Tab-separated table of C-alpha atoms and ligand atoms in Angstrom:
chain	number	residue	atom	x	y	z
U	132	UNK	CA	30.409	2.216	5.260
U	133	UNK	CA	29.513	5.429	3.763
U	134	UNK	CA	32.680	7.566	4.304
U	135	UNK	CA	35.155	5.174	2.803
U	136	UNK	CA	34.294	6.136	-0.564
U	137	UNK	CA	37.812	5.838	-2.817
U	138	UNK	CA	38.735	8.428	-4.413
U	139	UNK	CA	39.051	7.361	-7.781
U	140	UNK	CA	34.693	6.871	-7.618
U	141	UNK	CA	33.033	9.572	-9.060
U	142	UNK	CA	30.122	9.387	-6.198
U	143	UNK	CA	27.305	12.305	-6.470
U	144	UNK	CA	28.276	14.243	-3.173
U	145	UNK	CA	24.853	14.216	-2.326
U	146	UNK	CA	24.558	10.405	-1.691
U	147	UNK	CA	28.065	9.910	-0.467
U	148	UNK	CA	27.246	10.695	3.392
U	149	UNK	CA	24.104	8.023	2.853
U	150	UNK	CA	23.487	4.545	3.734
U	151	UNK	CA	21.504	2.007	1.560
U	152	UNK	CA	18.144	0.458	3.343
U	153	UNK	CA	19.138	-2.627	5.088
U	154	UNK	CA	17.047	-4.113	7.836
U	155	UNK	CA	19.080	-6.995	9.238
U	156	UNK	CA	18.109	-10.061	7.506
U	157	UNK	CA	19.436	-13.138	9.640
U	158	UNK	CA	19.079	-16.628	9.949
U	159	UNK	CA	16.956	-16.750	13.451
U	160	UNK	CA	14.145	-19.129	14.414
U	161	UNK	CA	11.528	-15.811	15.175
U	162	UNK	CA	11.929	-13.107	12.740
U	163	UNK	CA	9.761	-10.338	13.721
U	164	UNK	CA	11.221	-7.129	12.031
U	165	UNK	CA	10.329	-6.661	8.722
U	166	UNK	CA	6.114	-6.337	8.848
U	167	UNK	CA	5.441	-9.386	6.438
U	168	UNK	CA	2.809	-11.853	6.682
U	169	UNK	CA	4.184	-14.700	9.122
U	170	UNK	CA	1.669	-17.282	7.331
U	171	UNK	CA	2.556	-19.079	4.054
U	172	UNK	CA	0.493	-19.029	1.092
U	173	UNK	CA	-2.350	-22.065	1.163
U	174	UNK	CA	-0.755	-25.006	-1.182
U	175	UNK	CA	-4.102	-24.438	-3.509
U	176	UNK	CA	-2.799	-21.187	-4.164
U	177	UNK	CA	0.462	-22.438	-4.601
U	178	UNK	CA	-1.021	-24.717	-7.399
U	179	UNK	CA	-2.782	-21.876	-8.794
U	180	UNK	CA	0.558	-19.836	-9.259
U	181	UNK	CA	2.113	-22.992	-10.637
U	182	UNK	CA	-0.065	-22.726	-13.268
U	183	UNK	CA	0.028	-19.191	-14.299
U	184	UNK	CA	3.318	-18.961	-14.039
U	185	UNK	CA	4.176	-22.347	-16.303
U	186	UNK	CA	1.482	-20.184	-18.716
U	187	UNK	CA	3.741	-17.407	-19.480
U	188	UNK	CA	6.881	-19.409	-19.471
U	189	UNK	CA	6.659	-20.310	-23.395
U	190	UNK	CA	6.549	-16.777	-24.094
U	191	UNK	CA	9.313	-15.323	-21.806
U	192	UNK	CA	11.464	-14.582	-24.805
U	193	UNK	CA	8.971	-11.861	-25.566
U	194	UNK	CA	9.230	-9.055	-23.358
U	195	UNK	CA	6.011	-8.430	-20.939
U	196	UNK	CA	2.656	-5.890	-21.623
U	197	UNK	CA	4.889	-2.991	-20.797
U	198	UNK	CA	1.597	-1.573	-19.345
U	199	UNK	CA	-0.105	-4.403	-17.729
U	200	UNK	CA	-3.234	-3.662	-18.821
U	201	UNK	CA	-4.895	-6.851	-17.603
U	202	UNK	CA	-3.547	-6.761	-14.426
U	203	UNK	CA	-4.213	-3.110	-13.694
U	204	UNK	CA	-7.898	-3.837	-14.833
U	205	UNK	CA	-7.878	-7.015	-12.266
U	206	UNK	CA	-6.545	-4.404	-9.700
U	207	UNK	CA	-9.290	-1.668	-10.553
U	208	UNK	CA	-12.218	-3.911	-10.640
U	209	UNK	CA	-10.881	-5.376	-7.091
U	210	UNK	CA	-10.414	-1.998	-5.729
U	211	UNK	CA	-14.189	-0.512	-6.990
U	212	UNK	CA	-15.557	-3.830	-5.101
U	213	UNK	CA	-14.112	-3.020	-2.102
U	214	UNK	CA	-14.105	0.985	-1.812
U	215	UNK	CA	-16.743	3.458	-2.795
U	216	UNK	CA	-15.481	4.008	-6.109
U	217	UNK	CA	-16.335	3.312	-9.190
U	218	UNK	CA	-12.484	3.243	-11.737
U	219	UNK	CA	-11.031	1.683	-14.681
U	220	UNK	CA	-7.012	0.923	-15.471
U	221	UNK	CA	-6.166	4.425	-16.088
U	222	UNK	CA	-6.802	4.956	-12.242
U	223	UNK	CA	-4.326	2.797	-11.592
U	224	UNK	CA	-0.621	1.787	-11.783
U	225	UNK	CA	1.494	-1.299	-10.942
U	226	UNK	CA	5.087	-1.541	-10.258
U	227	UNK	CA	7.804	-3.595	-8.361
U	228	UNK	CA	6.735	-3.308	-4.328
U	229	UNK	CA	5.235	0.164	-3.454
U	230	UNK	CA	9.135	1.285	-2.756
U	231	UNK	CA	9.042	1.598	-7.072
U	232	UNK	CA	5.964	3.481	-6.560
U	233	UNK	CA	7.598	6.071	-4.120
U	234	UNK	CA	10.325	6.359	-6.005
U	235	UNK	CA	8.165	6.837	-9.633
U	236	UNK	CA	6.476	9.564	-7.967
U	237	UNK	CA	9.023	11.400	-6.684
U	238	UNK	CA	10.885	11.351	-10.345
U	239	UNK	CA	8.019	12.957	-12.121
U	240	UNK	CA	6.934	15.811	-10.293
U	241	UNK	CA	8.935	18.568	-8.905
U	242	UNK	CA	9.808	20.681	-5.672
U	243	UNK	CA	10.652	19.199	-2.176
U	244	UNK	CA	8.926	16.175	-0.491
U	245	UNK	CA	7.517	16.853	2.914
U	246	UNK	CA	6.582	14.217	5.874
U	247	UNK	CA	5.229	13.659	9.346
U	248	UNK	CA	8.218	11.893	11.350
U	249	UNK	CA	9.070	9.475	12.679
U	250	UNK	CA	7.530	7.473	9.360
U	251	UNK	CA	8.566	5.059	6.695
U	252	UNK	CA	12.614	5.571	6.388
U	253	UNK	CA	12.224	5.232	2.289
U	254	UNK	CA	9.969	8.792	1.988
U	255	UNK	CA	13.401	10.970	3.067
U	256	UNK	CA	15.783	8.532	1.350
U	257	UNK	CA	14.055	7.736	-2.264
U	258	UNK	CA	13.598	11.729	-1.934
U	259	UNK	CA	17.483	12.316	-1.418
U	260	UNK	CA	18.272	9.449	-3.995
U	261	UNK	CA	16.458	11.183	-6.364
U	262	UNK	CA	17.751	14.816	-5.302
U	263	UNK	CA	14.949	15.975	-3.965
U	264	UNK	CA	15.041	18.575	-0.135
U	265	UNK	CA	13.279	16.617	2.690
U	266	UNK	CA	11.412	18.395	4.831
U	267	UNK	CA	10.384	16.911	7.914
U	268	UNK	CA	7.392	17.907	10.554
U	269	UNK	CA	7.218	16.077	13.847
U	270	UNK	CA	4.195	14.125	14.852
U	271	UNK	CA	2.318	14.469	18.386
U	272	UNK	CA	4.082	12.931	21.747
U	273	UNK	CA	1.691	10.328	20.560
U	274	UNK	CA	2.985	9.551	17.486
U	275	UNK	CA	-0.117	11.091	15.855
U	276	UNK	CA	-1.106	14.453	13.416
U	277	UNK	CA	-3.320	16.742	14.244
U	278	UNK	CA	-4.468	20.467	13.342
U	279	UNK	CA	-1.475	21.988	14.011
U	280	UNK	CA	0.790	19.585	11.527
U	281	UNK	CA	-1.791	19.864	9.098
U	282	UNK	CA	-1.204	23.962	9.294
U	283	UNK	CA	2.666	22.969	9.296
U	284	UNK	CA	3.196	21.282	6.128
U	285	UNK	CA	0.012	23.276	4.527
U	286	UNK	CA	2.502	26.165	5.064
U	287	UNK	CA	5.222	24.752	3.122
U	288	UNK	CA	4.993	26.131	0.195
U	289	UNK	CA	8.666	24.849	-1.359
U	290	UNK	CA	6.846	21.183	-0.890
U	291	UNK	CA	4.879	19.591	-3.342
U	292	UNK	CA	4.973	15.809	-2.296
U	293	UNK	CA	3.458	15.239	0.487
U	294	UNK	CA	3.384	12.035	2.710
U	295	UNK	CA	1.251	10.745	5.124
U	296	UNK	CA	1.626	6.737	6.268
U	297	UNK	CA	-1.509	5.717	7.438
U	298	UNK	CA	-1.664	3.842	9.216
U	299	UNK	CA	1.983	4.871	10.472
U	300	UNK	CA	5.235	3.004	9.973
U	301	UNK	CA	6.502	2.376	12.972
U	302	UNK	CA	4.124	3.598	14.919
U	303	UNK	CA	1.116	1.834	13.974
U	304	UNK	CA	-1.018	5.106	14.024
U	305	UNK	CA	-3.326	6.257	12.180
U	306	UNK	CA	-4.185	10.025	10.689
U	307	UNK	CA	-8.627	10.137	10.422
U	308	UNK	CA	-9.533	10.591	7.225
U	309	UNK	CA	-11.172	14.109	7.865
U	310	UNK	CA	-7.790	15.029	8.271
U	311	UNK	CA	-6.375	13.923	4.855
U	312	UNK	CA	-9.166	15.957	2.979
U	313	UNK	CA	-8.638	18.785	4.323
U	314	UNK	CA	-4.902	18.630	4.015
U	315	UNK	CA	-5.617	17.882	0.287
U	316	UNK	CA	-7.836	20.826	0.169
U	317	UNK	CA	-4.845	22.995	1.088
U	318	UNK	CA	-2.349	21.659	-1.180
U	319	UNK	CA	-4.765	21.430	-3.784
U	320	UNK	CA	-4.946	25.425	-3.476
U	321	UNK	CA	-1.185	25.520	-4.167
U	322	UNK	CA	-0.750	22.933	-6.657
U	323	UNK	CA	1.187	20.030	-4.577
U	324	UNK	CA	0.425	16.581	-3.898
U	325	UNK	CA	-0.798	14.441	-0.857
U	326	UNK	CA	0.795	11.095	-1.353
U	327	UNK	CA	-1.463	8.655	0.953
U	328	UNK	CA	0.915	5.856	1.742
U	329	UNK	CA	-1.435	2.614	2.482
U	330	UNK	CA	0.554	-0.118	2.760
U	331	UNK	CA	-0.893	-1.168	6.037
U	332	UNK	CA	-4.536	-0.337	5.101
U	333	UNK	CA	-5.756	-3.825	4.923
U	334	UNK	CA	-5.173	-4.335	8.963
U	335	UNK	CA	-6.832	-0.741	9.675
U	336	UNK	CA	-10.041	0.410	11.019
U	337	UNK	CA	-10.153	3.359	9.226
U	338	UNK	CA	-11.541	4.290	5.847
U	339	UNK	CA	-9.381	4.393	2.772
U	340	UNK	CA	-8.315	8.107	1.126
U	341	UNK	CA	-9.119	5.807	-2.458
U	342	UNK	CA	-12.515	7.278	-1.956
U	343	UNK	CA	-11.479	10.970	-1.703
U	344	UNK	CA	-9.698	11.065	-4.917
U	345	UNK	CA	-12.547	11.789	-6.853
U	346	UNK	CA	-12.830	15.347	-5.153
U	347	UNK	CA	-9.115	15.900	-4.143
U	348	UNK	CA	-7.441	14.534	-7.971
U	349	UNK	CA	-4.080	15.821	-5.745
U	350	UNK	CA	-4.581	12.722	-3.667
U	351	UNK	CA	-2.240	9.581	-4.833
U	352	UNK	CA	-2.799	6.271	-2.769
U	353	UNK	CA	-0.116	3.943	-2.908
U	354	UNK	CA	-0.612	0.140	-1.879
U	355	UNK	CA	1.300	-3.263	-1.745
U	356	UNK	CA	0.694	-6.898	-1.620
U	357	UNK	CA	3.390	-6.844	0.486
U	358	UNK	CA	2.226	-6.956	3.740
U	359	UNK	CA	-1.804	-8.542	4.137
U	360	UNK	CA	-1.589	-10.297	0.869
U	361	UNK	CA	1.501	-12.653	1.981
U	362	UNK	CA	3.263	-11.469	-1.134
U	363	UNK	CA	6.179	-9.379	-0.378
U	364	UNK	CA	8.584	-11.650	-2.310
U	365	UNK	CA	6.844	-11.044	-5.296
U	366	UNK	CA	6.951	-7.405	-5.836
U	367	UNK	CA	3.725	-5.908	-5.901
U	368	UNK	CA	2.942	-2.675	-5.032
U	369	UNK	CA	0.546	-0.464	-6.669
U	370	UNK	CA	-0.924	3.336	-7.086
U	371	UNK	CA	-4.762	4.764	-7.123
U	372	UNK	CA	-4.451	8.237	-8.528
U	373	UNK	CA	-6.727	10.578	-11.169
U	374	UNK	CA	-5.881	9.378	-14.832
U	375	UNK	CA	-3.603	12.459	-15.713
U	376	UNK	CA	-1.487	11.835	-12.445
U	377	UNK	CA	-1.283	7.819	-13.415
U	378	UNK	CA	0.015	9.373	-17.138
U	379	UNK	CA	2.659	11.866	-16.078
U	380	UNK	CA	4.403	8.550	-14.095
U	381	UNK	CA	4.481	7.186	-17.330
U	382	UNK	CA	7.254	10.091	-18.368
U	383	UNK	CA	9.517	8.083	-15.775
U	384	UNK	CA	8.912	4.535	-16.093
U	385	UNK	CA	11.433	2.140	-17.351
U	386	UNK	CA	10.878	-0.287	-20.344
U	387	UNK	CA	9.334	-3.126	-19.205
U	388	UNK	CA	9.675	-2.666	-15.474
U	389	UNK	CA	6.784	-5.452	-14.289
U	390	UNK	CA	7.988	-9.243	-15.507
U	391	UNK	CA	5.403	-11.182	-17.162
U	392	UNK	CA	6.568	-13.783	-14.445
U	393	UNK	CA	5.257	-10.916	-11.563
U	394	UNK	CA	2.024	-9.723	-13.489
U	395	UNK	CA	0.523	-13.092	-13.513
U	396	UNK	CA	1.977	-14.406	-10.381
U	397	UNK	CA	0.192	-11.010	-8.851
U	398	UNK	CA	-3.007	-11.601	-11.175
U	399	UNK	CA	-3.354	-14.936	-9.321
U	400	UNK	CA	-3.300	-13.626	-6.250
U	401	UNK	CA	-5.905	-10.644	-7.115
U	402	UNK	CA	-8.001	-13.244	-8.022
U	403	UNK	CA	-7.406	-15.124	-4.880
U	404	UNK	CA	-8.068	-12.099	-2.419
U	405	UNK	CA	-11.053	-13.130	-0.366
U	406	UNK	CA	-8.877	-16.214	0.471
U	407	UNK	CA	-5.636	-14.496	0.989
U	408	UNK	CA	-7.061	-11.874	3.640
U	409	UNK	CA	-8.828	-14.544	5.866
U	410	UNK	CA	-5.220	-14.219	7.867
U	411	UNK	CA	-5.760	-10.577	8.205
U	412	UNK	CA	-8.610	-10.847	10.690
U	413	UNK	CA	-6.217	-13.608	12.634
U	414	UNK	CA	-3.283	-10.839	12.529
U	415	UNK	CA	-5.473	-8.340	13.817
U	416	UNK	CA	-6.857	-10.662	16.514
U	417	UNK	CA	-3.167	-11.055	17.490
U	418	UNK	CA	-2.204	-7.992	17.793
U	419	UNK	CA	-5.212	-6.840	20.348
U	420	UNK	CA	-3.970	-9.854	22.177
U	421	UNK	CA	-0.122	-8.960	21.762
U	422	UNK	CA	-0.949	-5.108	23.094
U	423	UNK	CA	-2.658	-6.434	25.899
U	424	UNK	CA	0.047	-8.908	27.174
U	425	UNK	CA	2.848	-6.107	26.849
U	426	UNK	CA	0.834	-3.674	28.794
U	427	UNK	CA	0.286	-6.263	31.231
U	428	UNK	CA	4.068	-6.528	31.430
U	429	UNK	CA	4.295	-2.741	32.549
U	430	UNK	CA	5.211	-1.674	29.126
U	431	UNK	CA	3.990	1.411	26.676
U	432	UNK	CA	1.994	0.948	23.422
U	433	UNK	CA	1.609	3.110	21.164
U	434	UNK	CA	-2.123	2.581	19.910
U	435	UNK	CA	-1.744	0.502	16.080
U	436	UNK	CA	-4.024	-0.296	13.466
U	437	UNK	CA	-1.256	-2.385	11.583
U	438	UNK	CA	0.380	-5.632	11.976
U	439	UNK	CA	3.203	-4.266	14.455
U	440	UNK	CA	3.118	-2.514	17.862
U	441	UNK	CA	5.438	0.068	18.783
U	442	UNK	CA	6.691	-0.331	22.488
U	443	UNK	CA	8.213	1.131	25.146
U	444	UNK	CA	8.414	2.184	29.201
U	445	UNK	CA	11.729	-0.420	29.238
U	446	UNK	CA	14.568	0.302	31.690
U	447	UNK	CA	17.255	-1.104	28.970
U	448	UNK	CA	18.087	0.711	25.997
U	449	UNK	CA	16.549	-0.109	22.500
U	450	UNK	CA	19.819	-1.841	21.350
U	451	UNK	CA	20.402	-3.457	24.697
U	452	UNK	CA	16.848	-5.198	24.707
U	453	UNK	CA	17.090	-5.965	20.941
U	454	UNK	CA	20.332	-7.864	21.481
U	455	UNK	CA	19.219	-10.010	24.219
U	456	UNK	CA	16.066	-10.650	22.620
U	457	UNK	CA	18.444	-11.739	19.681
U	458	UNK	CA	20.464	-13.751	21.656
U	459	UNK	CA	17.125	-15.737	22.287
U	460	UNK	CA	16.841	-16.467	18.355
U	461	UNK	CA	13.571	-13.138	18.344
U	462	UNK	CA	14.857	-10.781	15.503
U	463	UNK	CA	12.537	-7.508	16.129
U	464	UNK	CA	13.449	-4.347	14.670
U	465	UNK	CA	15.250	-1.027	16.398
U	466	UNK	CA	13.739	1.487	14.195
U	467	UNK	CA	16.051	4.663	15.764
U	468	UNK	CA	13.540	6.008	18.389
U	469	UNK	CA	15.328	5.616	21.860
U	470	UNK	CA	13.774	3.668	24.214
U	471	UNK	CA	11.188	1.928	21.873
U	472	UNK	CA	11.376	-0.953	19.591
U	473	UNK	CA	8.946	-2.601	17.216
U	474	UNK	CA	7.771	-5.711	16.752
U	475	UNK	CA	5.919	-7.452	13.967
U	476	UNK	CA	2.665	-9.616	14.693
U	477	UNK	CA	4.062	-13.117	13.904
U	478	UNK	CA	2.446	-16.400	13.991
U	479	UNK	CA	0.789	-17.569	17.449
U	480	UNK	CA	3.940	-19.880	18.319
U	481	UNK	CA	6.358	-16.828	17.616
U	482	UNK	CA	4.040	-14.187	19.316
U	483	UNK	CA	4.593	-16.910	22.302
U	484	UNK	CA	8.142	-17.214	21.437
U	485	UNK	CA	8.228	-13.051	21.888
U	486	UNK	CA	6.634	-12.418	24.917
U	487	UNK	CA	8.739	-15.584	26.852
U	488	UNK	CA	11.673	-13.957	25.422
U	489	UNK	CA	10.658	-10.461	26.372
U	490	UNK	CA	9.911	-11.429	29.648
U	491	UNK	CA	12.736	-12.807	30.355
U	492	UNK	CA	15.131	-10.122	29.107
U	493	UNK	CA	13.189	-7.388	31.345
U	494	UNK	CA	13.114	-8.815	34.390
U	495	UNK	CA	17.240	-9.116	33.187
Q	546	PLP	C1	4.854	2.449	4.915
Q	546	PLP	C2	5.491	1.570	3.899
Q	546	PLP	N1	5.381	1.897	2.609
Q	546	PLP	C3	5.930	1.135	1.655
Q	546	PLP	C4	6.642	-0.007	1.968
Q	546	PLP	C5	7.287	-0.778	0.855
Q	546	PLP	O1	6.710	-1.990	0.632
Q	546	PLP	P1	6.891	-2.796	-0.717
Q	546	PLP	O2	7.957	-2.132	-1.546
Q	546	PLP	O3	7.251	-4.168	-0.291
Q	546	PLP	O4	5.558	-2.719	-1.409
Q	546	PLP	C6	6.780	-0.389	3.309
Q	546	PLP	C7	7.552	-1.596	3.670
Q	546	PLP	O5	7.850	-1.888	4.782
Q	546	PLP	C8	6.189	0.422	4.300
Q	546	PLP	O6	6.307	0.132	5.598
């Protein structure tokens, strides 16, 4: 769709040879693809929401706290009660999904953006959007970083964004947190920025970089309630960062960005948390199992600490297995790697609903 620009639009060249995000979304009975929560929100919290919500709606002719200070304070006390840290609502920032956070970032500070590939898709293109150089470094046969990655990008010196997806989108891996400090040690040296991307963190077995910000102030952690909080259509994503980092994004912020309909639908939920994460430990449970049955199918996982496996070691191609799976009402997603295709830990039924599927498009 990209080349058929006319030529009465005044495109930026830059973006003309681009195409927008757009994981299929389609009407199927198992929709596996896009990394949410398969489980519903419990109908208490649905009353809850009611009523916050219906709260706010006599003054929606105001505009909203343009700086959400209550529900950045919810978010800081939340995140000192469940990391070693100790920080107030200067530490942190909320915006519409973590996507707004990416792209906030990448407006306010300058020089080229850097990542480990294959990752999260949105790093390069939010980066291009904004006219930014992408500058990519490939991961391990195994999807993972080590020492000589960390050199890599420590070595680019044009880049002062930094990503690292832990754990990994789409692989599922994760990068040990030894690892991030001392890559934030380098940068730190040469005045550029390690943007932690946690949006998976919840489902992980690995410590959180929130507790290495204190010593590396170059370290930004970026989180949603996207994914273990059941919340992605909401909008909630949200940034841990040193004070001055969380005031420079202020430089860049539109008026008003965060409804007052979306700060105390997201409020709610914060205060809701313990409850909303009992599914994570199910999720995680299904996923062991999920890895287990595909390997006992003859297939290759890559190791995950999210709520999607990687696979492959199929004789089809990726878009050849993805269609047939289709064809049996499983939407799971072809992220571009040849040979491997991703799937998203669903429900029990649709996990069952996968594998049958699965099993029955391999053996062809
Ligand atoms: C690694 C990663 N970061 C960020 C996001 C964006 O999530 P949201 O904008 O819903 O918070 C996603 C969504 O899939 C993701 O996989």
């Amino acid at each position: 769709m990209s080349t058929n620009w006319p030529k009465w639009l005044p495109i930026r060249s830059d973006l003309a040879g681009l195409s927008p995000y757009g994981a299929p979304q389609l009407d199927v009975e198992v929709r596996l693809n896009t990394n949410e929560n398969p489980y519903s929100l419990s109908e208490a919290l649905q009353e809850s929401l009611k009523s916050s919500i219906a709260e706010v709606l006599e003054d929606l002719n105001r505009y909203p706290d343009r700086d959400a200070i209550s529900l950045r304070e919810d978010l800081a006390n939340s995140i000192s009660r469940e990391n070693e840290i100790k920080i107030d609502k200067e530490w942190v920032w909320a915006a519409n999904g973590s996507n707004e956070i990416i792209q906030s970032i990448l407006l306010a500070f300058e020089g080229a953006a850097l990542g480990f590939e294959p990752s999260y898709s949105m790093h390069p293109l939010i980066s291009k959007v904004v006219g930014k150089k992408w500058i990519a470094i490939s991961r391990d046969e195994n999807y993972e970083i080590g020492e000589n990655q960390i050199s890599a990008s420590a070595g680019q010196t044009e880049a002062k964004i930094v990503f690292i997806t832990t754990p990994n989108n789409p692989t599922g891996t994760s990068t040990p947190i030894a690892l991030i400090s001392a890559l934030a040690e380098r940068l730190m040296a040469r005045g550029a920025l390690l943007v932690v991307d946690e949006a998976y963190a919840e489902f992980s077995s690995q410590p959180s970089a929130i507790s290495l910000i204190k010593d590396f102030p170059n370290i930004l952690v970026s989180r949603t309630m996207s994914k273990a909080f059941a919340f992605a259509g909401a909008r909630l994503g949200y940034l841990i960062a040193d004070p001055k980092v969380i005031s420079a994004i202020q430089l860049v912020r539109l008026p008003y960005h965060l409804s007052a309909l979306t700060q105390a639908a997201a409020r709610t939920a914060i205060a809701n948390r313990d409850a909303l994460k009992l599914d994570v430990k199910r999720l995680i449970e299904s996923r062991n199992e999920l890895a287990v049955a595909l390997v006992d199918m003859g297939l290759k996982v890559y190791s995950s600490d999210a709520n999607f496996i990687l696979f492959g070691g199929f004789k089809s191609s990726s878009g050849e297995l993805f269609r047939a799976l289709l064809e049996k009402g499983v939407l799971i997603r072809d992220v571009g790697l040849e040979g491997k295709l991703r799937v998203t830990i669903g429900s029990a039924q649709e996990n069952q609903a996968f594998l049958t599927a699965l099993r029955e498009s391999v053996r062809g």
